[in-house]
Coordinates of C-alpha atoms in Angstrom, one line a residue:
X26 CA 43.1 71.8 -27.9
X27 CA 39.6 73.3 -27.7
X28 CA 37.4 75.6 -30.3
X29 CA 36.3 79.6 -30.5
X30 CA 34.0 80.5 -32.6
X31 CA 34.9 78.2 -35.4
X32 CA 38.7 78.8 -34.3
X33 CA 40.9 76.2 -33.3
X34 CA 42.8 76.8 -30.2
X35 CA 45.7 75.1 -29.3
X36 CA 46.3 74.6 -25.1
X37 CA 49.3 76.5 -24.5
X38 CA 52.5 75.3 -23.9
X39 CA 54.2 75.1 -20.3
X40 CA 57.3 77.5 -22.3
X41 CA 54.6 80.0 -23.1
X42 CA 53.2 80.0 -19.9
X43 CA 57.0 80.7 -18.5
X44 CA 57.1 83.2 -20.9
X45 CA 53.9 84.9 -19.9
X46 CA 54.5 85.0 -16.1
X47 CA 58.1 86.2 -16.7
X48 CA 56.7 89.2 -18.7
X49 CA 53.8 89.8 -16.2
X50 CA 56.5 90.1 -13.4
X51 CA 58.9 92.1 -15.7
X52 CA 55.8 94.7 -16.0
X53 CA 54.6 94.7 -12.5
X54 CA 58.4 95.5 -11.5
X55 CA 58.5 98.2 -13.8
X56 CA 55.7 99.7 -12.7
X57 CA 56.5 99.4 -9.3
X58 CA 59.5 101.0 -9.5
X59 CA 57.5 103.9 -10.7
X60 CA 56.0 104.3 -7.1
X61 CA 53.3 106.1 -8.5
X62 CA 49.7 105.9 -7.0
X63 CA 47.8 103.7 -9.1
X64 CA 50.8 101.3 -9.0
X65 CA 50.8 101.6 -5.2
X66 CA 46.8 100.7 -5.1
X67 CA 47.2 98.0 -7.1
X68 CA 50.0 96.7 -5.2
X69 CA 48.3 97.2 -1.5
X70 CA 45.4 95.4 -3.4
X71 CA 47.5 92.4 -3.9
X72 CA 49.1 92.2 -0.6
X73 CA 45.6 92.3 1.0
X74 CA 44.6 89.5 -1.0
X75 CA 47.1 87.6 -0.3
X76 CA 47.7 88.4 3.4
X77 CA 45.2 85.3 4.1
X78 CA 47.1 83.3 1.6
X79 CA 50.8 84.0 3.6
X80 CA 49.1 83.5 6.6
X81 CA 47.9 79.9 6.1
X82 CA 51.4 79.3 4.6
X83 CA 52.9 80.4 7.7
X84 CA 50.6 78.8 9.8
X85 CA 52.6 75.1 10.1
X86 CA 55.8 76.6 11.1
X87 CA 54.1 79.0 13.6
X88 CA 52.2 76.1 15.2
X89 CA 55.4 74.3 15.2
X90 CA 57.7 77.0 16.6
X91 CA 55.0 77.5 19.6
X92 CA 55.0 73.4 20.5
X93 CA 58.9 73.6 20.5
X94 CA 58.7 76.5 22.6
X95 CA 56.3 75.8 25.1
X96 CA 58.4 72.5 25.3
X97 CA 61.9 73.8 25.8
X98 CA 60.2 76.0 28.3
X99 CA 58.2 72.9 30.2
X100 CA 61.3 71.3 30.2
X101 CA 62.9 74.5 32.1
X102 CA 60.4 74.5 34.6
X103 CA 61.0 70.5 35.4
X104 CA 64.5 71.2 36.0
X105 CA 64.3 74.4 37.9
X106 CA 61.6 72.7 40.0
X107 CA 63.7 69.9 40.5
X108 CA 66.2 72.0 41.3
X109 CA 64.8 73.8 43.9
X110 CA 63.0 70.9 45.5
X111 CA 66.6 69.6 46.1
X112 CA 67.8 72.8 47.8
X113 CA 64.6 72.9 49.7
X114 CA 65.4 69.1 51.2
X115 CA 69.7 69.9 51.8
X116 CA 68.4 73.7 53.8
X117 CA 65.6 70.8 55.8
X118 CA 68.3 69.2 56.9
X119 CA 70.6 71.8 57.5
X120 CA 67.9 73.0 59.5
X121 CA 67.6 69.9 61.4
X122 CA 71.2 69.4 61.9
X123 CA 71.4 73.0 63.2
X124 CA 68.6 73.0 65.5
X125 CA 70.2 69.7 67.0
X126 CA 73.5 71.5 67.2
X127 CA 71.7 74.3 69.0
X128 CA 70.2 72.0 71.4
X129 CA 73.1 70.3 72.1
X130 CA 75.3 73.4 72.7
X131 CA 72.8 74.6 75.0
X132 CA 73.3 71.3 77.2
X133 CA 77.1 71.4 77.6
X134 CA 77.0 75.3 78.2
X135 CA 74.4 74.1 81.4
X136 CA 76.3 71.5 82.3
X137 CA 79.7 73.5 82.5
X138 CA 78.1 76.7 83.8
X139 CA 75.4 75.1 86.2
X140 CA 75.7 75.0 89.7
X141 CA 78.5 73.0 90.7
X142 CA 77.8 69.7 93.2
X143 CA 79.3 70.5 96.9
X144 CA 82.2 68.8 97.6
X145 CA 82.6 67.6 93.9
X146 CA 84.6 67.9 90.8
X147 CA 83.2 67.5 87.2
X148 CA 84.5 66.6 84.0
X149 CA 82.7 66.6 80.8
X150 CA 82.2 63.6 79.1
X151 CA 80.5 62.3 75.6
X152 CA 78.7 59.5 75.2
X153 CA 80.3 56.9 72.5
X154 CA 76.8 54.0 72.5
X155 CA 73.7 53.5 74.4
X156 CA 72.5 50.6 75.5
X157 CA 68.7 50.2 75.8
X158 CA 66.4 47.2 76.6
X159 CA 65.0 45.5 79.4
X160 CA 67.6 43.6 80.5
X161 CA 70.3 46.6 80.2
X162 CA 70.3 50.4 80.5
X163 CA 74.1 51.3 79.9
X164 CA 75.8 54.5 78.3
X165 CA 79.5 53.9 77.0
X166 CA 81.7 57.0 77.5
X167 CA 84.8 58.4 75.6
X168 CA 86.9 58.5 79.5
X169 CA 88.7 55.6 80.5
X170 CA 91.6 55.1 83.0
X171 CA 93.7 57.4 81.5
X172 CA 91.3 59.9 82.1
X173 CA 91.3 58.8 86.3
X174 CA 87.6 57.3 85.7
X175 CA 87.4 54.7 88.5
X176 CA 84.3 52.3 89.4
X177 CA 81.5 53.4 91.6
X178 CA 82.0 56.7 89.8
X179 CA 78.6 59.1 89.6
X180 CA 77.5 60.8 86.3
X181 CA 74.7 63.3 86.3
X182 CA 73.3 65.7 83.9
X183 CA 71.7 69.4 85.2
X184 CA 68.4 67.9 85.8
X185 CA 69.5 64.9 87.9
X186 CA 71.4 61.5 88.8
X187 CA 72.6 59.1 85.7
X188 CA 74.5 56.6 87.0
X189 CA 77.2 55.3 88.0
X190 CA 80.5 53.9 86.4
X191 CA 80.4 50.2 86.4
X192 CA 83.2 49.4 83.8
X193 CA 86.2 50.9 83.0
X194 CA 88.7 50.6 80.4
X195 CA 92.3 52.5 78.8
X196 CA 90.2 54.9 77.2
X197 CA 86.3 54.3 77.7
X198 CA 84.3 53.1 80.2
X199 CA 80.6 51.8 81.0
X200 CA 77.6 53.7 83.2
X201 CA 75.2 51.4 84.3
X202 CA 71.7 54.2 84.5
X203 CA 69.3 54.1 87.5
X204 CA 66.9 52.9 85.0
X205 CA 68.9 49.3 84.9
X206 CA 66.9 46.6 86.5
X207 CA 70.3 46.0 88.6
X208 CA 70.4 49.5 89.6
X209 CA 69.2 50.3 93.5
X210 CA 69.8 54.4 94.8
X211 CA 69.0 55.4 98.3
X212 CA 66.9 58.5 97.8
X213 CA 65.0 60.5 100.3
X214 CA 61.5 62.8 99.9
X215 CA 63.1 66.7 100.0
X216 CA 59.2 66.7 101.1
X217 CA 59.5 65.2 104.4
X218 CA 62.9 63.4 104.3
X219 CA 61.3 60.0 104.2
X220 CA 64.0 57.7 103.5
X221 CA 63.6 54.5 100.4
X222 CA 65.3 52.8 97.4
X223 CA 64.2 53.5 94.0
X224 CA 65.1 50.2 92.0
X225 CA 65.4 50.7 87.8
X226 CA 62.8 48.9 85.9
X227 CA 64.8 48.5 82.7
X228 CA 62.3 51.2 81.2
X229 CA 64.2 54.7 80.6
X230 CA 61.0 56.7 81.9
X231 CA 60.0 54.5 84.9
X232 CA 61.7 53.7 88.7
X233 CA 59.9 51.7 91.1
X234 CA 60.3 52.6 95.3
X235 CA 59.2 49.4 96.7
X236 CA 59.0 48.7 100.5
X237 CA 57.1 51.3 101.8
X238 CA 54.1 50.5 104.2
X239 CA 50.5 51.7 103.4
X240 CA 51.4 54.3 105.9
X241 CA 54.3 56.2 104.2
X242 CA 53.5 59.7 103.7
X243 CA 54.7 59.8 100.0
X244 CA 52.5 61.4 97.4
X245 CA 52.1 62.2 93.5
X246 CA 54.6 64.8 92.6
X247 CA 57.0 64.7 95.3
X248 CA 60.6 64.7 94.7
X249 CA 63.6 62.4 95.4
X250 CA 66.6 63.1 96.0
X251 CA 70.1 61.1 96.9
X252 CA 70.0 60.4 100.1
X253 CA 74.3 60.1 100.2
X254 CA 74.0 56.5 101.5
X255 CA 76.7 54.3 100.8
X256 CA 78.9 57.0 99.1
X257 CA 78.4 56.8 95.8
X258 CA 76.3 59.4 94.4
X259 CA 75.8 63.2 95.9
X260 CA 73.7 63.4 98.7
X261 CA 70.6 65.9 97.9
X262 CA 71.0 65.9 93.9
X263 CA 67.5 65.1 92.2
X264 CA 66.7 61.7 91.1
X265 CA 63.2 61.0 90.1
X266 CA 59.8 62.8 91.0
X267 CA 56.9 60.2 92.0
X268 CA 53.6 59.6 89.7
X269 CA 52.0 57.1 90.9
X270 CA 51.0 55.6 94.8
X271 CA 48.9 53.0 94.9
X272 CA 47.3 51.3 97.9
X273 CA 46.1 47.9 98.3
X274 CA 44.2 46.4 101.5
X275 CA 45.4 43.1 100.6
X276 CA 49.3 44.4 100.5
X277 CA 51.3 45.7 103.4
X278 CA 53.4 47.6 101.0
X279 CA 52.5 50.7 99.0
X280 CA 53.0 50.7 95.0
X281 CA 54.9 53.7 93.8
X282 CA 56.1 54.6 90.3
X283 CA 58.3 57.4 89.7
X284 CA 60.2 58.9 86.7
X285 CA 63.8 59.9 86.5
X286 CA 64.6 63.8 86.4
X287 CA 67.8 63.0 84.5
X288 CA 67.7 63.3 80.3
X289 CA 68.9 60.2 80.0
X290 CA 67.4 59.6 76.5
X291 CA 68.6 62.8 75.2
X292 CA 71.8 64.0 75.2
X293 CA 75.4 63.3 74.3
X294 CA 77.7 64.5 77.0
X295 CA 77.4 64.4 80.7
X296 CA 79.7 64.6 83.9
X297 CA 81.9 63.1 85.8
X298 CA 82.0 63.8 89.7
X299 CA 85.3 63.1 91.7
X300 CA 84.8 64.1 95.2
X301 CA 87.3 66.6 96.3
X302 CA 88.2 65.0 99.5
X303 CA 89.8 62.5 97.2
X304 CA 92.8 62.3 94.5
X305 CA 91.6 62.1 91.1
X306 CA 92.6 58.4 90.4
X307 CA 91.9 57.2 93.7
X308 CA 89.4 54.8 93.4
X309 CA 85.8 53.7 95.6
X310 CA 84.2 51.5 96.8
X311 CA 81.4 50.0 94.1
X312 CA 77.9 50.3 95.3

């Protein structure tokens, strides 16, 4: 309660104030409806006044409806990249497997269409395990007796001499590689025809010709080939191409170091040869 001018006033009630607004908004709906120009200033008036006013109401739930939507779509753009960085590693190995395929296909096609050996048949043959150490340079094969394998038997691939068949079983049977440490081919330079053993060092990319004199006319680069000796393997298909020939005065004998021309690291099929002259199953003599 407060004074005018020697009048009391009274604070008004929270009723009257009801009262008032109601007929305030009663009026200003009335006069609205009228839609006539003064209304219409006064009413575009109001709405700029309060355009501030609605916007700083708004604000909260704008600021909110951006943060859930820039986090629905960050959460998107995790799972889409996840996504694709999953499809990127399955076509990488798809890739892989397919180039190996590739590789592989190639191989057989050169080992059924190559030149054939003279005087040989070939089978095709896949390699089960591989043995590789120091001590032992086998390959395990999926043809056994059933298939008319027999001991002493040679295996090549297009580029040169394996092995030979030391092992045989029903249905598999065992290659020892010219890479063994037990394994000893008679080879001769296609150079010169010079005539020597190249021994397995138990290292898949390494031979060793020993006994050769410091006169030997072998050099770096040339290449040897079986010599036929003994029967087991070819004579004139590729073994190994020399890389190294050392001389010393103190030595009688020449060092020499040569690497195989065979894949033998690579693949997973290579050939059988069954000479002609003989019957499939008919065995040889082991050497």
């Amino acid at each position: 309660m407060g004074t005018f001018l020697g009048w009391s006033i009274k604070r008004p009630s929270n009723l009257t104030k009801l009262i008032l607004v109601v007929c305030a908004s009663v009026a200003l709906m009335v006069a609205d409806s009228h839609d006539d120009q003064g209304t219409r200033v006064i009413r575009n008036t109001v709405l700029r006044a309060s355009y501030p006013l609605q916007e700083l109401a708004a604000l909260p739930f704008s600021a909110g409806y951006e943060a859930f939507r820039g986090l629905r779509t960050n959460t998107h753009l995790r799972r889409d990249n996840a996504r694709l960085e999953a499809e990127n590693r399955q076509l990488a190995v798809e890739a892989s497997q397919a180039g190996a395929l590739r590789a592989e296909v190639t191989h057989m096609t050169a080992l059924l269409h190559g030149a054939p050996v003279p005087g040989y048949r070939v089978s095709l043959a896949h390699v089960l395990d591989v043995s590789s150490g120091p001590f032992s340079q086998r390959l395990t094969l999926d043809e056994g007796a059933h298939n008319h394998v027999f001991l002493g038997q040679a295996v090549i691939d297009v580029h040169g001499i394996i092995g030979q068949v030391v092992s045989v079983g029903p249905h598999t049977s065992q290659v020892m590689l010219i890479t063994d440490p037990d394994s000893g081919i008679p080879v001769v330079s296609e150079r010169n025809g010079l005539r020597a053993i190249a021994f397995g060092t138990g290292s898949q990319d390494r031979l060793k010709v020993p006994y050769l004199t410091v006169t030997a006319d072998i050099r770096p680069g040339d290449i040897l080939a079986s010599s036929g000796l003994g029967g087991v393997y070819p004579p004139g298909y590729p073994v190994a191409r020399v890389t190294e020939v050392t001389s010393n005065p103190n030595l009688a004998f020449l060092k020499i170091r040569a690497v195989p021309l065979a894949r033998l690291g690579y693949h997973t099929h290579v050939l059988l040869l069954w000479p002609r002259k003989a019957s499939k199953g008919q065995g040889m003599r082991h050497g």
